Short mmCIF file of C-alpha atoms in Angstrom, two decimals:
data_model
loop_
_atom_site.label_atom_id
_atom_site.label_comp_id
_atom_site.label_asym_id
_atom_site.label_seq_id
_atom_site.Cartn_x
_atom_site.Cartn_y
_atom_site.Cartn_z
CA GLU A 1 0.00 0.00 0.00
CA THR A 2 1.35 3.40 -0.98
CA GLY A 3 -1.09 5.44 1.09
CA VAL A 4 -2.32 7.22 -2.02
CA THR A 5 -6.01 6.85 -2.86
CA GLN A 6 -8.01 7.85 -5.93
CA SER A 7 -11.70 8.20 -6.67
CA PRO A 8 -13.73 7.10 -8.41
CA THR A 9 -12.34 3.73 -9.46
CA HIS A 10 -14.18 3.71 -12.77
CA LEU A 11 -16.07 6.36 -14.68
CA ILE A 12 -18.03 6.49 -17.94
CA LYS A 13 -18.63 9.81 -19.69
CA THR A 14 -19.76 10.90 -23.12
CA ARG A 15 -17.84 13.04 -25.56
CA GLY A 16 -17.99 16.75 -24.76
CA GLN A 17 -18.64 16.28 -21.06
CA GLN A 18 -16.39 17.38 -18.22
CA VAL A 19 -14.87 15.13 -15.56
CA THR A 20 -13.14 15.60 -12.19
CA LEU A 21 -10.87 12.93 -10.79
CA ARG A 22 -9.64 13.01 -7.21
CA CYS A 23 -6.49 11.95 -5.43
CA SER A 24 -5.59 11.89 -1.78
CA SER A 25 -1.88 11.80 -1.00
CA GLN A 26 -0.02 10.66 2.07
CA SER A 27 0.12 13.18 4.87
CA GLY A 28 3.15 15.38 4.37
CA HIS A 29 3.37 14.79 0.62
CA ASN A 30 3.24 18.26 -0.85
CA THR A 31 4.03 17.26 -4.44
CA VAL A 32 1.57 15.44 -6.68
CA SER A 33 1.91 14.41 -10.31
CA TRP A 34 -0.78 13.15 -12.67
CA TYR A 35 -0.25 10.65 -15.47
CA GLN A 36 -2.41 9.32 -18.29
CA GLN A 37 -1.97 5.69 -19.31
CA ALA A 38 -3.64 4.53 -22.50
CA LEU A 39 -4.29 0.83 -22.91
CA GLY A 40 -1.09 -1.05 -23.66
CA GLN A 41 1.11 2.00 -23.17
CA GLY A 42 3.29 3.41 -20.43
CA PRO A 43 2.04 6.34 -18.36
CA GLN A 44 2.50 9.85 -19.77
CA PHE A 45 3.14 12.85 -17.53
CA ILE A 46 0.30 15.38 -17.51
CA PHE A 47 1.45 17.88 -14.88
CA GLN A 48 2.83 18.28 -11.39
CA TYR A 49 1.64 20.42 -8.49
CA TYR A 50 3.83 21.61 -5.66
CA ARG A 51 2.38 23.58 -2.76
CA GLU A 52 -0.82 24.21 -4.69
CA GLU A 53 0.85 25.60 -7.81
CA GLU A 54 1.52 23.95 -11.17
CA ASN A 55 5.19 23.00 -11.33
CA GLY A 56 5.64 21.49 -14.77
CA ARG A 57 3.42 20.24 -17.57
CA GLY A 58 3.64 17.59 -20.25
CA ASN A 59 2.24 17.71 -23.78
CA PHE A 60 -1.39 17.99 -22.83
CA PRO A 61 -3.83 20.73 -23.94
CA PRO A 62 -5.21 23.36 -21.55
CA ARG A 63 -8.50 21.48 -21.20
CA PHE A 64 -6.52 19.31 -18.77
CA SER A 65 -6.24 21.30 -15.54
CA GLY A 66 -5.60 20.59 -11.92
CA LEU A 67 -5.91 21.77 -8.38
CA GLN A 68 -4.03 20.89 -5.22
CA PHE A 69 -5.38 21.59 -1.75
CA PRO A 70 -3.65 22.14 1.60
CA ASN A 71 -5.05 18.85 2.96
CA TYR A 72 -2.87 16.80 0.54
CA SER A 73 -5.73 16.15 -1.85
CA SER A 74 -5.77 17.12 -5.51
CA GLU A 75 -7.99 17.08 -8.58
CA LEU A 76 -7.57 16.51 -12.27
CA ASN A 77 -10.20 18.20 -14.41
CA VAL A 78 -10.73 17.44 -18.08
CA ASN A 79 -13.10 19.57 -20.14
CA ALA A 80 -14.66 18.81 -23.52
CA LEU A 81 -13.88 15.10 -23.29
CA GLU A 82 -12.71 13.33 -26.43
CA LEU A 83 -12.77 9.63 -27.19
CA ASP A 84 -8.96 9.52 -26.95
CA ASP A 85 -9.17 10.66 -23.33
CA SER A 86 -10.24 7.12 -22.44
CA ALA A 87 -7.41 5.87 -20.25
CA LEU A 88 -6.24 5.03 -16.74
CA TYR A 89 -5.41 8.21 -14.84
CA LEU A 90 -2.81 7.86 -12.13
CA CYS A 91 -1.73 10.28 -9.48
CA ALA A 92 1.59 9.98 -7.70
CA SER A 93 2.91 11.87 -4.72
CA THR A 94 6.21 12.56 -3.01
CA SER A 95 7.15 14.32 0.18
CA THR A 96 9.33 16.86 -1.58
CA ARG A 97 10.05 18.00 -5.09
CA GLN A 98 13.50 16.48 -4.79
CA GLU A 99 12.34 12.99 -3.90
CA GLU A 100 12.71 10.79 -6.92
CA THR A 101 10.53 7.81 -6.02
CA GLN A 102 6.89 8.31 -6.85
CA TYR A 103 4.10 6.73 -4.77
CA PHE A 104 1.23 5.89 -7.08
CA GLY A 105 -2.46 5.56 -6.39
CA PRO A 106 -4.52 2.70 -7.89
CA GLY A 107 -5.83 4.90 -10.70
CA THR A 108 -9.19 5.92 -12.14
CA ARG A 109 -10.24 4.21 -15.35
CA LEU A 110 -12.12 6.66 -17.57
CA LEU A 111 -14.13 5.55 -20.57
CA VAL A 112 -15.40 8.21 -22.96
CA LEU A 113 -18.20 7.12 -25.30
CA SER B 1 5.86 10.92 -25.81
CA GLN B 2 7.47 7.72 -24.63
CA GLN B 3 11.12 7.78 -23.61
CA GLY B 4 12.06 4.69 -25.56
CA GLU B 5 11.58 1.04 -26.14
CA GLU B 6 11.29 -1.90 -23.81
CA ASP B 7 12.22 -5.33 -24.95
CA PRO B 8 10.64 -7.80 -25.08
CA GLN B 9 7.06 -6.55 -25.16
CA ALA B 10 5.95 -9.82 -23.60
CA LEU B 11 7.82 -12.57 -21.79
CA SER B 12 6.47 -15.95 -20.70
CA ILE B 13 8.52 -18.20 -18.41
CA GLN B 14 8.18 -21.02 -15.89
CA GLU B 15 8.41 -20.54 -12.15
CA GLY B 16 12.01 -20.72 -10.99
CA GLU B 17 13.46 -19.34 -14.22
CA ASN B 18 15.09 -15.94 -14.51
CA ALA B 19 13.42 -13.08 -16.37
CA THR B 20 15.37 -10.33 -18.11
CA MET B 21 13.80 -7.16 -19.45
CA ASN B 22 15.59 -4.41 -21.33
CA CYS B 23 14.91 -0.72 -21.64
CA SER B 24 16.38 1.96 -23.88
CA TYR B 25 16.03 5.69 -23.49
CA LYS B 26 16.84 8.74 -25.56
CA THR B 27 18.08 11.61 -23.41
CA SER B 28 20.63 12.18 -20.66
CA ILE B 29 19.22 11.13 -17.32
CA ASN B 30 19.61 11.70 -13.59
CA ASN B 31 18.33 8.28 -12.74
CA LEU B 32 16.37 5.34 -14.08
CA GLN B 33 13.68 3.55 -12.13
CA TRP B 34 11.76 0.32 -12.57
CA TYR B 35 8.10 0.03 -11.63
CA ARG B 36 5.70 -2.87 -11.54
CA GLN B 37 2.00 -2.74 -12.40
CA ASN B 38 -0.52 -5.48 -11.66
CA SER B 39 -3.54 -5.79 -13.96
CA GLY B 40 -3.75 -2.14 -15.02
CA ARG B 41 -3.70 -0.77 -11.49
CA GLY B 42 -1.26 1.55 -9.73
CA LEU B 43 2.48 1.32 -10.17
CA VAL B 44 4.79 0.13 -7.43
CA HIS B 45 8.38 1.36 -7.28
CA LEU B 46 10.91 -1.48 -7.42
CA ILE B 47 14.39 0.00 -7.69
CA LEU B 48 16.24 3.19 -8.65
CA ILE B 49 19.69 3.39 -10.21
CA ARG B 50 21.52 6.68 -10.60
CA SER B 51 23.34 7.76 -13.72
CA ASN B 52 26.74 7.26 -12.04
CA GLU B 53 25.92 3.69 -10.99
CA ARG B 54 26.35 0.62 -13.17
CA GLU B 55 24.62 -2.11 -11.20
CA LYS B 56 22.27 -2.34 -8.26
CA HIS B 57 20.65 -5.21 -6.37
CA SER B 58 17.50 -5.48 -4.29
CA GLY B 59 16.43 -8.93 -3.18
CA ARG B 60 15.80 -10.99 -6.31
CA LEU B 61 16.17 -7.93 -8.54
CA ARG B 62 19.31 -6.84 -10.34
CA VAL B 63 19.41 -3.70 -12.44
CA THR B 64 22.20 -2.61 -14.74
CA LEU B 65 22.66 0.73 -16.43
CA ASP B 66 24.82 1.55 -19.44
CA THR B 67 24.66 5.30 -20.02
CA SER B 68 26.91 5.08 -23.10
CA LYS B 69 24.30 2.89 -24.78
CA LYS B 70 21.38 4.59 -23.04
CA SER B 71 20.05 1.24 -21.90
CA SER B 72 19.14 -0.65 -18.75
CA SER B 73 18.16 -4.18 -17.88
CA LEU B 74 16.10 -5.66 -15.07
CA LEU B 75 16.78 -9.23 -14.02
CA ILE B 76 14.36 -11.08 -11.77
CA THR B 77 15.91 -14.27 -10.46
CA ALA B 78 14.05 -17.40 -9.39
CA SER B 79 10.74 -16.01 -10.62
CA ARG B 80 7.43 -16.79 -8.92
CA ALA B 81 3.87 -16.81 -10.23
CA ALA B 82 3.29 -13.71 -8.10
CA ASP B 83 5.83 -11.83 -10.25
CA THR B 84 3.32 -11.87 -13.12
CA ALA B 85 2.78 -8.20 -13.96
CA SER B 86 3.79 -5.42 -16.34
CA TYR B 87 7.19 -3.89 -15.73
CA PHE B 88 8.08 -0.34 -16.76
CA CYS B 89 11.32 1.56 -16.81
CA ALA B 90 11.08 5.29 -16.19
CA THR B 91 13.65 8.03 -16.30
CA ILE B 92 14.10 11.42 -14.79
CA ASN B 93 15.93 13.56 -17.30
CA ALA B 94 19.10 15.43 -16.42
CA GLY B 95 18.94 19.13 -15.72
CA GLY B 96 16.10 21.44 -14.83
CA THR B 97 13.61 20.78 -12.08
CA SER B 98 11.89 17.78 -13.60
CA TYR B 99 11.94 15.79 -10.37
CA GLY B 100 8.40 14.58 -10.64
CA LYS B 101 8.33 14.08 -14.37
CA LEU B 102 8.90 10.42 -14.96
CA THR B 103 9.20 9.43 -18.61
CA PHE B 104 8.07 5.84 -19.04
CA GLY B 105 8.80 3.14 -21.56
CA GLN B 106 6.00 1.04 -23.03
CA GLY B 107 6.51 -1.83 -20.64
CA THR B 108 7.14 -5.57 -20.68
CA ILE B 109 4.32 -7.96 -19.79
CA LEU B 110 5.78 -10.80 -17.74
CA THR B 111 3.83 -14.03 -17.24
CA VAL B 112 5.25 -16.62 -14.87
CA HIS B 113 3.60 -20.02 -15.12
CA PRO B 114 3.40 -22.18 -11.97
#
């Protein structure tokens, strides 16, 4: 167990809708990263939040946005869902920006129809 | 984009045999990590090797790193059915403040038959 939880476990949405995914990190972990993993692929970095501010972003459009809260929880929001957004979304946390090992949650599987 | 290739894409062995997976990457790195993923769930960190290290051991795991060839290998000795999972290499690129930005390979699916 990594101490990182995510909700919901599974989600089905239709194209054009908006979705919010949630992650709860270990106490004391002030850095959270989000990854998208398409079926059969490795995870791809979406963005990282450190102390409630975005601290780096991968090649994802602005309709992917996030929030981090002081209670070690965070959100990933995706607007105007597209079919290709169907994937497993993983959050990972660390206690500091310098820590190199990521502690992953179990993921949220999103299906866009 | 993916960092590089993992080889093989799938590996099927008998319990007790050794399993070797290879990973190649494209850019200069600070470190390379191996993660395990069971049935499309969360990833579990296995081992980290820094760019100035050549070999590292952890239990039944042995990792090598060749920065001149930009490649790494993961060896699992005396495999067990419980080792069945997908294995990913991931790198943190050199320079900048990309501490949290892991760049993953496409993974190797390992099946260990009892």
